[in-house]
GROMACS .gro file of C-alpha atoms in nm:
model
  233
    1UNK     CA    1   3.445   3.074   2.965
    2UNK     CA    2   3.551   3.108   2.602
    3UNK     CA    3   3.722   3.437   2.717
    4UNK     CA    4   3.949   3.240   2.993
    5UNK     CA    5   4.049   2.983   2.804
    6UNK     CA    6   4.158   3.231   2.524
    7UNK     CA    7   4.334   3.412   2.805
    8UNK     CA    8   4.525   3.097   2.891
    9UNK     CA    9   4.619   3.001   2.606
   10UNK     CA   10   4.749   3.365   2.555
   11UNK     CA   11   4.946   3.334   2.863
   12UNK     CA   12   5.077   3.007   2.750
   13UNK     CA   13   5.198   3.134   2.476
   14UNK     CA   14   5.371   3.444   2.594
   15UNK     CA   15   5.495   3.170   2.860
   16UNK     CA   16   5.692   2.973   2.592
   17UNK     CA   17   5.793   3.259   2.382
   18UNK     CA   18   5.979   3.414   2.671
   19UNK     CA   19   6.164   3.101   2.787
   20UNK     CA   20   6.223   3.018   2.445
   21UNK     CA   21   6.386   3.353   2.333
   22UNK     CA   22   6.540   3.311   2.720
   23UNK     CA   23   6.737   2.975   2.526
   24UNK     CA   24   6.817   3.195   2.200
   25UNK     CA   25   6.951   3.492   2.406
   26UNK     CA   26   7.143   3.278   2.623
   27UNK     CA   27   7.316   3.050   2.383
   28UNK     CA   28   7.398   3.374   2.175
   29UNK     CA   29   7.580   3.562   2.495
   30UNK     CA   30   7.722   3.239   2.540
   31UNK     CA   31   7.855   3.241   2.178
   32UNK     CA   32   7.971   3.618   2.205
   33UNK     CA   33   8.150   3.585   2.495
   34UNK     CA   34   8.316   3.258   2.384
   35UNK     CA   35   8.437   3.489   2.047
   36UNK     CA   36   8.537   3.827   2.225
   37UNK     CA   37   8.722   3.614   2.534
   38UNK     CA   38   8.951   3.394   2.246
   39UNK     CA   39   8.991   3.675   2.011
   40UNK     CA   40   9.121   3.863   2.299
   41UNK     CA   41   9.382   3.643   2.412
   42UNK     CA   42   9.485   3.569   2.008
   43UNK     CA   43   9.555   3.923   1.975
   44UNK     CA   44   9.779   3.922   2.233
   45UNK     CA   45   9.935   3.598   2.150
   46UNK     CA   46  10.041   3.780   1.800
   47UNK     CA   47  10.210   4.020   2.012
   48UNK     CA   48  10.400   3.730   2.188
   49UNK     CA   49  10.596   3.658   1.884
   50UNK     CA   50  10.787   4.000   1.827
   51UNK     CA   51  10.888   4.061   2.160
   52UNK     CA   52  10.963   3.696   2.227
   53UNK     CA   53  11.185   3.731   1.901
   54UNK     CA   54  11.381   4.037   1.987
   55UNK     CA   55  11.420   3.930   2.312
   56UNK     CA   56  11.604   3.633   2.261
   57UNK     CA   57  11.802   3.801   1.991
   58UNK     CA   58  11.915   3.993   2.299
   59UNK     CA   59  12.083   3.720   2.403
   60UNK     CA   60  12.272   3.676   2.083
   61UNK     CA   61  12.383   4.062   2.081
   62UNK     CA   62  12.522   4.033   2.426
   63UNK     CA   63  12.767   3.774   2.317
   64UNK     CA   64  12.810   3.967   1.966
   65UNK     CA   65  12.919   4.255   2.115
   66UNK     CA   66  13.171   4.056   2.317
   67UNK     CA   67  13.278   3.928   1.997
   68UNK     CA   68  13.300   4.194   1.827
   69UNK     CA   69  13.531   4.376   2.129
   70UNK     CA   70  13.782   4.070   2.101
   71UNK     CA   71  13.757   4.175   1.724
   72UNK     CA   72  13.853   4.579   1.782
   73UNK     CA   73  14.124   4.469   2.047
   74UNK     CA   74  14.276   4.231   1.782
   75UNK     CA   75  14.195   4.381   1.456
   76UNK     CA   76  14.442   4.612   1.228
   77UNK     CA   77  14.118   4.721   1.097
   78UNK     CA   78  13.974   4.846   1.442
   79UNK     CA   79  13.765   5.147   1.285
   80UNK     CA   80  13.564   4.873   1.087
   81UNK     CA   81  13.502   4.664   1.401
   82UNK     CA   82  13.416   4.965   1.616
   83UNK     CA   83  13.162   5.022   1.346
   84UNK     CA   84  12.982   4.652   1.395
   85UNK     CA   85  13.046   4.758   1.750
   86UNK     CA   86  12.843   5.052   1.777
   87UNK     CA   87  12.542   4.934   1.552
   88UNK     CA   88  12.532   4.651   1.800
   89UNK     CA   89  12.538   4.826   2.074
   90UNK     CA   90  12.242   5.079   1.918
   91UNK     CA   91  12.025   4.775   1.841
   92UNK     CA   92  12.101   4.620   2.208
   93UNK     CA   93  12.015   4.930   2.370
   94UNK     CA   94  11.719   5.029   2.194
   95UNK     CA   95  11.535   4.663   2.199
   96UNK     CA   96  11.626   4.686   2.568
   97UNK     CA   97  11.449   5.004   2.618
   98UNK     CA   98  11.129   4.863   2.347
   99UNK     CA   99  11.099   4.542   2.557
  100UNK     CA  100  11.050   4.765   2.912
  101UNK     CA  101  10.867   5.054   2.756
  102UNK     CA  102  10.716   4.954   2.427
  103UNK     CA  103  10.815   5.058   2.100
  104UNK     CA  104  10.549   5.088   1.780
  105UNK     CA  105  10.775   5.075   1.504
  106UNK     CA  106  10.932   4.797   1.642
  107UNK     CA  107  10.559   4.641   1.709
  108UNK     CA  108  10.651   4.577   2.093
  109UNK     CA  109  10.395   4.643   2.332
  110UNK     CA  110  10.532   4.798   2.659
  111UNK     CA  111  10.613   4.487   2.924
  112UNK     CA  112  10.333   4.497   3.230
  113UNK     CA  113  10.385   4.196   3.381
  114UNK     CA  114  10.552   4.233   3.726
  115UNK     CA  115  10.786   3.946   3.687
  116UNK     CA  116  10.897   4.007   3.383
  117UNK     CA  117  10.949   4.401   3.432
  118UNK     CA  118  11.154   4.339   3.724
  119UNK     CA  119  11.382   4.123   3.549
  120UNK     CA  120  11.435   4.334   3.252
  121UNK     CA  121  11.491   4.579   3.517
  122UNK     CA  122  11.788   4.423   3.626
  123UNK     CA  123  11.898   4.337   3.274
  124UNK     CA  124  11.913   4.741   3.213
  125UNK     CA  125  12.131   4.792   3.513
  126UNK     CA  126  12.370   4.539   3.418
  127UNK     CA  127  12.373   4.745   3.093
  128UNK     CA  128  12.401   5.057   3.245
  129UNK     CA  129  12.736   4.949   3.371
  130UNK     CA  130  12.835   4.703   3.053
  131UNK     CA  131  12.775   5.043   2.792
  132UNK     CA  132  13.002   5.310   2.915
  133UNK     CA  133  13.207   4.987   2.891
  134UNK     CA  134  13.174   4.960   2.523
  135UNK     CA  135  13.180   5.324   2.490
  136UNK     CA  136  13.557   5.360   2.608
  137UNK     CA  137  13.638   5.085   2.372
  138UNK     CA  138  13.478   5.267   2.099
  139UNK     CA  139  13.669   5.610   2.175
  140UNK     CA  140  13.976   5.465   2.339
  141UNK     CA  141  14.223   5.306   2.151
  142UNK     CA  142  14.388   4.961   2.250
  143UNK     CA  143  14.694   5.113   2.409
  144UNK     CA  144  14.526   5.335   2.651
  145UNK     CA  145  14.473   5.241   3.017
  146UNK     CA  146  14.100   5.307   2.948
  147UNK     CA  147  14.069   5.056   2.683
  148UNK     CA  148  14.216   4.832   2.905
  149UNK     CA  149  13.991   4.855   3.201
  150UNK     CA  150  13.697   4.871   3.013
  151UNK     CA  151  13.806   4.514   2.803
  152UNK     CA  152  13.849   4.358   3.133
  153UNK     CA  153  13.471   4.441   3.257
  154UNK     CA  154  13.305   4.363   2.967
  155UNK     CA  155  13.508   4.013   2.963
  156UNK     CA  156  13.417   3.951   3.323
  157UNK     CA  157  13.019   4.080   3.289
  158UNK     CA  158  12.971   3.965   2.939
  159UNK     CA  159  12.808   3.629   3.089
  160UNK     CA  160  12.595   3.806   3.342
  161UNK     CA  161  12.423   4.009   3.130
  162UNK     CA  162  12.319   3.679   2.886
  163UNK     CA  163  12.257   3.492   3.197
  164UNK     CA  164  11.994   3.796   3.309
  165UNK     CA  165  11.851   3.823   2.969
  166UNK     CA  166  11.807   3.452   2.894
  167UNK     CA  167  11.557   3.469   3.257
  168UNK     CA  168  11.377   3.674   3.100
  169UNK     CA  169  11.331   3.587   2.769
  170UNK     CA  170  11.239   3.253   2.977
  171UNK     CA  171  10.999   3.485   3.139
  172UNK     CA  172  10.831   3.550   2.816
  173UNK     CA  173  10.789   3.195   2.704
  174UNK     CA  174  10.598   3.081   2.993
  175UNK     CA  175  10.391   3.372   3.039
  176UNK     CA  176  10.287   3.323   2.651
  177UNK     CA  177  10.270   2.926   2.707
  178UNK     CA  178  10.023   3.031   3.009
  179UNK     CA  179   9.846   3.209   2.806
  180UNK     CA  180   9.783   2.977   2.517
  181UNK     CA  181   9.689   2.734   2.848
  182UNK     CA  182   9.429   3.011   2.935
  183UNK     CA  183   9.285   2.986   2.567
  184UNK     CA  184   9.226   2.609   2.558
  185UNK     CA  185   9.074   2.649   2.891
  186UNK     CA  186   8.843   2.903   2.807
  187UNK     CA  187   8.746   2.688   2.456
  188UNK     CA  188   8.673   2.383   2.617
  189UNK     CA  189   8.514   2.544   2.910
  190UNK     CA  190   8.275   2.716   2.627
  191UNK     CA  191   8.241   2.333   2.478
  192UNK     CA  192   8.079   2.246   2.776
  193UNK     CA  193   7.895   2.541   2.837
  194UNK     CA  194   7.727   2.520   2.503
  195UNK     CA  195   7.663   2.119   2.551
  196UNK     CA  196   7.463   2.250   2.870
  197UNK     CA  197   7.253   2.480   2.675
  198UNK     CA  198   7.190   2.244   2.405
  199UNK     CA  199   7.086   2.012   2.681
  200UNK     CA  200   6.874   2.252   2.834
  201UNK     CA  201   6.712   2.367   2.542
  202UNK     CA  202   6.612   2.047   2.431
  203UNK     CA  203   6.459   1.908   2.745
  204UNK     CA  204   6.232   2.315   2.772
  205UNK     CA  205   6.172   2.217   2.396
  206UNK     CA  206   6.075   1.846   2.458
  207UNK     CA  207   5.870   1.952   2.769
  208UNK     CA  208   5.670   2.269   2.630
  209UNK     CA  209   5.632   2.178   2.279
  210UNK     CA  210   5.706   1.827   2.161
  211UNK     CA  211   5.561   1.664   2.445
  212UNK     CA  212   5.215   1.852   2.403
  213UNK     CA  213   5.241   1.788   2.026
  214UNK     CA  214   5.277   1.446   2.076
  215UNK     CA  215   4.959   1.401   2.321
  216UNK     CA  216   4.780   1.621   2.033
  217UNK     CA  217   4.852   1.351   1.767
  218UNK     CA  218   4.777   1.066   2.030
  219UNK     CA  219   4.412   1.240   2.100
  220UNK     CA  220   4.376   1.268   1.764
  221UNK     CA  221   4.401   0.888   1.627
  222UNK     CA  222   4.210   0.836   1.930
  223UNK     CA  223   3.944   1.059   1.849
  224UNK     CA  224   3.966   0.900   1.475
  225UNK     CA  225   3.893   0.560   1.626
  226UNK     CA  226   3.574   0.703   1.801
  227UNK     CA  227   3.721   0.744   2.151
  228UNK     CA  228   3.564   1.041   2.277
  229UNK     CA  229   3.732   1.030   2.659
  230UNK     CA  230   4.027   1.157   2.515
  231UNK     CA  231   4.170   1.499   2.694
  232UNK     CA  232   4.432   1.722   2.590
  233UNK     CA  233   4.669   1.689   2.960
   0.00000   0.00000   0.00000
């Protein structure tokens, strides 16, 4: 007899002590994944504010270089202005090609949302046609027939190629807006998830070990009174 009930109580207790390091294990995942799913989605948040950055500065360059054409066509100084000129058009073209492909010194990552690809897409091949533009007026001078031409595009196309860009620097904003949407979601989703636990583990707790302690100290000051009928339920 004293053999089974030492068995039981070993079974008991290998009982709790599972469902109770269950509780542990479960609010720790819980914790974990909580952690690695919001440090995830803050690293790429810090990534949000270069290439938002650079890509709305590509809407300033557009109308820069623009400017800076009206500048070389009416300038007695046009080597100076073809100099802004060309660094403009360097900076445009390379944050262009950083924004679709990624660039490390720049700290862009390379674009891989759909969306947001395509568009740039169609930024580049308005700049495929607007820089041979700017070329001509960088090796042409104003007389030429050349210089002429290629003034008249970029005048005409200037405003497409901000229009294009601004869509997609648009593009960036709500996809890093969704994102910090995502975040909140997944924090107060964990908020409740951890309230559950919590709840859960208290009523195992209250059920396997408080409420058994409780009865213990009942039989007890009944016992102390001299009420022997007392049993431990």
């Amino acid at each position: 007899m004293a053999e089974k009930v030492k068995d039981t109580q070993t079974h008991s207790f290998v009982g709790i002590r599972t469902i109770l390091l269950g509780l542990v294990g479960l609010a720790v995942l819980t914790a974990i994944g909580i952690s690695s799913m919001s440090m995830y989605f803050l690293a790429t948040q810090k990534k949000d504010a270069p290439v938002i950055n650079i890509a709305g500065r590509q809407r300033m360059l557009s109308q820069k270089m623009s400017k800076e054409v009206l500048m070389v066509a009416a300038s007695s100084n046009a080597s100076a202005a073809k100099e802004q000129l060309r660094d403009t058009k360097i900076l445009f073209d390379r944050s262009l090609k950083a924004l679709i492909d990624g660039d490390s010194d720049m700290g862009l990552p390379a674009t891989s949302e759909g969306p947001i690809h395509e568009q740039l897409l169609v930024v580049k091949s308005i700049w495929e046609q607007f820089s041979p533009k700017i070329q001509q007026i960088l090796t042409h001078t104003t007389d030429t027939v050349e210089f002429q031409n290629a003034l008249k595009h970029i005048l005409s196309e200037n405003i497409a190629l901000l229009t294009e860009m601004n869509k997609a620097v648009q593009m960036f904003e709500a996809n890093a807006r969704e994102k910090v949407q995502t975040l909140e979601m997944i924090l107060f989703s964990g908020i409740a998830l951890a309230v559950l636990v919590f709840v859960v583990c208290a009523i195992v707790l209250n059920g396997l070990i408080l409420r058994p302690v409780r009865q213990l100290i009942i039989m007890i000051k009944a016992l102390e009174r001299g009420d022997l009928t007392q049993r431990l339920k």
